[in-house]
Amino acid sequence: MLTVNAYGATSATAPLVPLTIERRDVGPNDVLIAIRYAGICHSDIHTVRGEWGPIAYPQVVGHEIVGEVVEVGSDVTKHAVGDRVGVGCMVNSCGECDACLAGDEHMCAKGNTQTYASVDCDGTITQGGYSTHVVVDEDFVLKVPESIPYEQAAPLLCAGITTYSPLARWGAGPGKRVAVVGMGGLGHMAVKIAVAMGAEVTVLSRTPAKRDDALAFGAVAHVATGEEGALKALRRRFDLIINTVSAPLDMNAYLATLKPQGTLVSVGAPPEPLPVSAFSLIGGGKSFAGSNIGSIRETQEMLDFCAEHGIAPETELISADRINEAYERVLSSDVRYRFVIDTETLV
Ligand code: NAP
Ligand code: ZN
């Protein structure tokens, strides 16, 4: 067992505090990673505050992790000491179900083991990336290309793959009009990735505040949806919409902006339902879909794609003692566009 410094929650309502957690001994297939940077995802906040259901405390969250391999188990072949690696939202899966055998661990029939707040193979509850070290099965460890700046790479492990996967699956590319709803951590990556795929991208954000940034990321347009009639003016415009919003929205108003046979994919995960009228779908033969992170294979593909296209998240590096302040800023959409914790400050 390794006792490591971390920052975590002791209840759904108290601020996060410094604490220590135990990491398991390095098994034959495990990799010990010295974490250097950890991104703050809105899912961390939903989780520690119990918005998705009750969890056990103390709980350390964080599933956007990059660092260096410092020890490998006897049977490890994919990673070596000194490698720059990443860990995303899952750290294990059953390996035997149809989904796992097809390389879709994120859709494991038994439910994959998530990086935090999940029951691990040894029966303990997984603890996430706001910590100095983590032990992970080598199959769930990604290679982070050297050309992606170290400080900025972490958010790719969740925000990057969660947006890359539906954009790839629903064919964002030349000749396709893609809208991204909400430009936070996930949304800004959706814009950059869809632009790199060759799509014509429009950002649908509540106010004009992020217009200049949207255009700088390569969007052709930014529409402030809080303005009267803004969505009505976009009727039948998009082939694909990626909704990244963390709160409930009127999906019917957004479905109306799809072309016939278009698809609205929700990756945003508010605890509340997203009601959809049958008539919003029937008339234009439209689809309302969801998407959950991506497989390990696709996560590596996304990292390589970002390296090839020179894409990196926009980040604000913070010390651990600013995590609670960062949470409040995420909740008020005052983040440009992802907070990343410098884990050297976890003392
Ligand atoms: P974030 O950084 O807080 O971004 C969310 C954005 O949504 C905000 O920047 C804001 O954009 C918009 N927004 C926030 N509150 C809103 C409201 N009340 N009404 C309308 N728009 C609002 O969050 P994130 O880290 O990108 O995560 C977004 C969501 O995706 C969360 O629910 C998270 O749990 C979920 N998620 C899902 C997956 C998956 O696999 N499906 C993976 C990771 C995260 P504007 O200021 O531009 O309006
Ligand atoms: Zn996340």
XYZ file of C-alpha atoms and ligand atoms in Angstrom:
396
model
C 0.000 0.000 0.000
C 1.110 3.509 -0.783
C -0.298 6.425 1.236
C -0.549 9.530 -0.942
C -1.639 13.153 -0.603
C -4.963 14.106 -2.131
C -7.771 16.642 -2.005
C -11.287 15.359 -1.481
C -14.798 15.642 -0.133
C -15.923 14.439 3.289
C -19.627 15.129 2.630
C -21.932 16.388 -0.129
C -22.019 19.886 1.325
C -18.612 20.590 2.906
C -15.757 22.141 0.903
C -13.039 19.788 -0.345
C -10.073 19.417 2.033
C -6.541 18.002 1.956
C -6.465 14.341 2.984
C -4.483 11.149 2.396
C -5.642 8.018 0.566
C -4.231 4.531 0.001
C -3.197 3.197 -3.398
C -2.977 -0.568 -3.884
C 0.363 -2.316 -4.357
C 1.484 -2.497 -7.984
C 0.186 -5.831 -9.372
C 1.679 -7.705 -12.358
C -0.460 -5.757 -14.873
C -0.401 -2.417 -13.069
C 1.324 0.860 -13.685
C 2.122 3.348 -10.901
C 1.743 6.898 -12.181
C 3.101 10.034 -10.520
C 0.279 12.431 -11.373
C 1.428 15.868 -12.555
C -1.811 17.506 -13.639
C -5.517 16.812 -13.053
C -8.378 18.599 -14.794
C -11.600 19.655 -13.064
C -14.649 18.288 -14.919
C -18.215 19.318 -14.113
C -18.869 15.602 -13.471
C -16.547 15.877 -10.445
C -18.909 18.469 -8.993
C -22.094 16.501 -9.836
C -20.490 13.483 -8.116
C -19.069 14.933 -4.890
C -22.254 16.896 -4.271
C -24.361 13.738 -4.629
C -26.316 15.169 -7.584
C -26.180 11.835 -9.446
C -27.053 9.848 -6.314
C -25.470 9.083 -2.951
C -21.757 8.242 -2.774
C -19.413 7.085 0.004
C -17.136 9.654 1.686
C -14.342 10.567 1.862
C -14.188 10.754 -1.931
C -11.412 12.064 -4.145
C -12.567 12.867 -7.677
C -10.742 13.779 -10.906
C -10.740 11.775 -14.138
C -8.553 13.913 -16.348
C -5.118 12.715 -15.305
C -1.642 13.040 -16.813
C 1.688 12.123 -15.317
C 4.746 9.888 -15.586
C 5.081 6.160 -15.114
C 7.291 5.551 -12.070
C 6.886 1.788 -11.633
C 5.513 -1.080 -13.738
C 4.317 -4.572 -12.769
C 6.187 -7.699 -13.869
C 3.849 -8.453 -16.821
C 3.464 -4.900 -18.143
C 4.419 -4.544 -21.817
C 2.644 -1.388 -23.023
C 4.247 1.240 -20.791
C 7.709 1.882 -19.352
C 9.113 3.949 -16.507
C 9.404 7.579 -17.638
C 6.560 7.448 -20.186
C 4.173 10.392 -20.258
C 0.740 8.848 -19.814
C -2.896 9.661 -19.167
C -5.888 8.144 -17.398
C -9.466 9.105 -18.152
C -12.857 8.185 -16.745
C -12.447 4.413 -16.411
C -9.769 2.173 -14.915
C -11.141 -1.318 -15.557
C -13.957 -3.368 -17.114
C -15.012 -7.032 -17.097
C -13.040 -7.835 -20.270
C -15.442 -10.667 -21.131
C -18.778 -9.223 -22.263
C -19.665 -8.531 -25.915
C -18.883 -4.822 -25.511
C -15.471 -5.410 -23.905
C -14.553 -8.044 -26.495
C -15.486 -5.556 -29.215
C -13.174 -2.958 -27.634
C -16.024 -0.891 -26.195
C -15.038 -1.049 -22.517
C -16.996 2.138 -21.837
C -20.166 0.159 -22.599
C -19.198 -2.882 -20.457
C -22.262 -5.008 -19.601
C -21.215 -5.115 -15.953
C -20.520 -1.388 -15.915
C -16.897 -0.335 -16.231
C -14.933 0.581 -13.121
C -14.865 4.347 -13.113
C -11.804 6.278 -12.003
C -13.619 7.475 -8.895
C -16.672 6.588 -6.778
C -16.817 3.095 -8.304
C -16.274 -0.362 -6.771
C -12.774 -1.551 -7.711
C -11.698 -5.169 -8.370
C -10.500 -5.447 -4.750
C -13.847 -4.204 -3.402
C -12.606 -0.765 -2.400
C -14.077 2.470 -3.780
C -11.927 4.043 -6.495
C -10.326 7.404 -5.723
C -9.593 9.873 -8.512
C -6.925 12.167 -9.827
C -6.788 15.053 -7.334
C -3.864 13.166 -5.802
C -0.169 12.615 -6.313
C -0.182 8.976 -7.486
C -2.521 6.372 -8.928
C -2.202 2.641 -9.702
C -3.985 1.565 -12.895
C -4.161 -1.589 -15.038
C -1.922 -0.972 -18.061
C -4.796 -1.531 -20.524
C -6.501 1.614 -19.195
C -3.450 3.849 -19.483
C -3.067 6.100 -22.556
C 0.041 7.457 -24.216
C 0.096 11.270 -24.226
C 1.989 12.545 -27.293
C 4.968 14.749 -26.408
C 3.778 17.514 -28.739
C 0.724 18.206 -26.586
C 1.801 20.699 -23.885
C 2.024 18.829 -20.577
C 0.074 21.411 -18.553
C -2.790 21.387 -21.055
C -3.120 17.697 -21.876
C -5.213 16.469 -18.923
C -8.653 17.715 -20.096
C -8.341 15.634 -23.258
C -8.816 12.495 -21.136
C -12.479 13.371 -20.513
C -13.563 16.569 -22.284
C -11.570 15.576 -25.376
C -12.807 12.013 -25.797
C -16.407 12.787 -24.767
C -16.737 15.237 -27.631
C -14.473 13.500 -30.171
C -16.462 10.267 -29.981
C -19.918 11.582 -31.031
C -18.358 13.943 -33.597
C -16.594 10.990 -35.199
C -19.561 8.621 -34.916
C -22.040 11.057 -36.468
C -19.660 12.122 -39.208
C -18.644 15.717 -38.434
C -16.551 16.736 -41.430
C -16.480 18.796 -44.615
C -19.946 19.835 -45.761
C -21.506 19.239 -42.325
C -22.974 21.987 -40.170
C -22.337 21.249 -36.513
C -23.689 23.212 -33.547
C -22.153 23.029 -30.078
C -24.479 23.976 -27.233
C -22.704 25.407 -24.168
C -19.044 26.409 -24.412
C -17.422 25.210 -21.202
C -14.827 22.462 -20.784
C -16.485 19.959 -23.098
C -17.980 22.554 -25.419
C -14.738 24.330 -26.265
C -13.108 20.991 -27.097
C -16.104 20.064 -29.263
C -15.573 23.287 -31.222
C -11.838 22.762 -31.741
C -12.207 19.094 -32.691
C -15.171 19.620 -35.052
C -13.295 22.456 -36.777
C -10.233 20.206 -37.172
C -12.485 17.511 -38.666
C -13.505 20.040 -41.315
C -17.056 20.816 -40.192
C -18.690 24.252 -40.252
C -19.206 24.974 -36.559
C -21.653 27.285 -34.786
C -21.534 27.877 -31.028
C -24.855 28.219 -29.211
C -24.018 29.931 -25.916
C -26.314 31.856 -23.577
C -24.692 35.292 -23.833
C -22.311 37.037 -26.259
C -19.475 36.814 -23.660
C -17.638 33.950 -25.392
C -18.148 35.144 -29.005
C -14.547 36.224 -29.636
C -13.219 32.961 -28.193
C -15.645 30.863 -30.270
C -14.463 32.547 -33.463
C -10.806 32.217 -32.382
C -11.351 28.456 -31.931
C -12.500 28.315 -35.559
C -16.298 28.533 -35.303
C -17.920 30.395 -38.199
C -20.668 31.784 -35.987
C -21.689 32.309 -32.370
C -25.327 32.762 -31.428
C -26.399 34.104 -28.024
C -29.359 31.850 -27.282
C -30.582 34.100 -24.473
C -31.573 36.711 -27.046
C -35.225 36.770 -28.170
C -35.860 34.687 -31.304
C -32.227 33.501 -31.598
C -33.050 29.805 -31.952
C -36.096 30.381 -34.175
C -33.820 32.087 -36.708
C -31.759 28.864 -36.957
C -34.634 26.573 -38.011
C -33.506 23.558 -40.133
C -29.881 24.656 -40.086
C -27.691 21.906 -38.542
C -26.782 18.333 -39.443
C -25.531 17.564 -35.951
C -25.847 19.214 -32.544
C -23.652 18.329 -29.559
C -25.283 19.444 -26.302
C -22.680 19.852 -23.544
C -24.819 21.743 -21.037
C -24.753 20.606 -17.394
C -28.294 21.859 -16.665
C -31.702 20.998 -18.180
C -32.553 22.801 -21.428
C -35.593 22.765 -23.725
C -34.392 20.110 -26.180
C -37.432 20.719 -28.427
C -36.234 24.225 -29.249
C -32.827 22.830 -30.260
C -34.278 19.903 -32.228
C -36.094 22.488 -34.356
C -32.705 23.827 -35.499
C -31.784 20.443 -37.025
C -32.177 19.714 -40.702
C -34.451 16.769 -41.524
C -32.729 13.517 -40.442
C -30.325 15.440 -38.258
C -29.149 14.241 -34.839
C -28.915 15.978 -31.477
C -26.454 14.187 -29.191
C -26.533 15.041 -25.508
C -23.314 14.515 -23.597
C -24.285 16.978 -20.862
C -25.536 15.027 -17.862
C -27.906 17.092 -15.686
C -29.594 15.051 -12.967
C -32.999 16.219 -14.225
C -34.791 14.668 -17.268
C -34.588 16.263 -20.729
C -38.196 16.011 -21.990
C -38.635 15.618 -25.754
C -41.942 15.921 -27.609
C -42.569 13.087 -30.085
C -43.446 15.711 -32.678
C -39.985 17.301 -32.373
C -38.593 14.058 -33.805
C -41.326 12.664 -36.054
C -41.755 15.500 -38.553
C -38.167 15.640 -39.749
C -37.200 12.040 -38.967
C -34.750 13.378 -36.396
C -32.745 11.538 -33.740
C -32.111 12.411 -30.111
C -29.067 10.492 -28.857
C -26.596 10.271 -25.999
C -22.910 9.459 -25.807
C -20.690 8.326 -22.942
C -16.940 9.121 -23.053
C -15.310 6.662 -25.526
C -13.330 3.425 -25.628
C -9.642 3.206 -24.757
C -8.824 2.625 -28.442
C -10.797 5.726 -29.449
C -9.262 7.778 -26.622
C -5.787 7.012 -28.001
C -7.055 7.876 -31.498
C -8.323 11.231 -30.133
C -4.988 12.012 -28.428
C -3.128 11.273 -31.659
C -5.658 13.336 -33.649
C -5.150 16.321 -31.313
C -1.366 15.988 -31.585
C -1.563 15.797 -35.377
C -3.839 18.847 -35.609
C -2.074 20.881 -32.917
C -5.170 21.007 -30.714
C -4.955 21.527 -26.966
C -7.483 22.586 -24.328
C -7.476 26.177 -23.005
C -6.528 25.805 -19.367
C -6.038 27.768 -16.151
C -3.476 26.152 -13.871
C -4.352 26.313 -10.167
C -2.879 25.171 -6.882
C -4.825 22.633 -4.822
C -5.931 25.221 -2.281
C -7.965 26.905 -5.037
C -10.094 23.847 -5.940
C -13.175 25.021 -3.999
C -12.969 28.462 -5.605
C -12.584 26.777 -9.009
C -15.771 24.743 -8.390
C -17.729 27.952 -7.767
C -16.301 29.462 -10.929
C -17.245 26.383 -12.981
C -20.788 26.604 -11.596
C -21.053 30.248 -12.636
C -19.547 29.459 -16.097
C -16.557 31.623 -15.198
C -13.940 29.215 -16.551
C -11.863 29.702 -19.717
C -12.116 26.777 -20.325
C -10.784 24.139 -17.945
C -9.152 24.346 -14.538
C -6.123 22.096 -14.172
C -4.650 21.307 -10.744
C -0.870 21.357 -10.344
C -0.507 18.239 -8.193
C 2.862 19.388 -6.855
C 0.789 21.691 -4.641
C -0.920 18.699 -2.935
C 1.043 18.898 0.288
P -18.831 23.244 -17.835
O -17.397 23.524 -18.084
O -19.491 23.768 -16.613
O -19.622 23.706 -19.161
C -21.020 23.656 -19.259
C -21.486 24.839 -20.119
O -22.901 24.735 -20.226
C -21.238 26.197 -19.496
O -19.975 26.727 -19.795
C -22.339 27.036 -20.120
O -21.960 27.442 -21.440
C -23.476 26.043 -20.265
N -24.431 26.140 -19.149
C -24.187 25.974 -17.826
N -25.315 26.119 -17.113
C -26.296 26.378 -17.997
C -27.689 26.623 -17.875
N -28.291 26.645 -16.669
N -28.394 26.815 -19.004
C -27.792 26.810 -20.200
N -26.464 26.598 -20.373
C -25.736 26.384 -19.287
O -19.095 21.660 -17.762
P -18.312 20.471 -18.523
O -17.221 19.978 -17.651
O -18.059 20.870 -19.917
O -19.444 19.327 -18.473
C -20.687 19.539 -19.121
C -21.641 18.412 -18.806
O -21.184 17.217 -19.444
C -21.769 18.050 -17.316
O -23.124 17.734 -17.022
C -20.893 16.817 -17.184
O -21.240 15.989 -16.100
C -21.175 16.148 -18.486
N -20.180 15.150 -18.925
C -20.642 14.072 -19.616
C -19.762 13.126 -20.092
C -20.244 11.969 -20.907
O -19.507 10.993 -21.069
N -21.443 12.045 -21.467
C -18.389 13.278 -19.850
C -17.954 14.405 -19.160
C -18.861 15.346 -18.705
P -22.312 28.903 -22.023
O -21.736 29.881 -21.028
O -21.615 28.880 -23.316
O -23.802 29.007 -22.146
Zn -15.370 14.383 -17.044
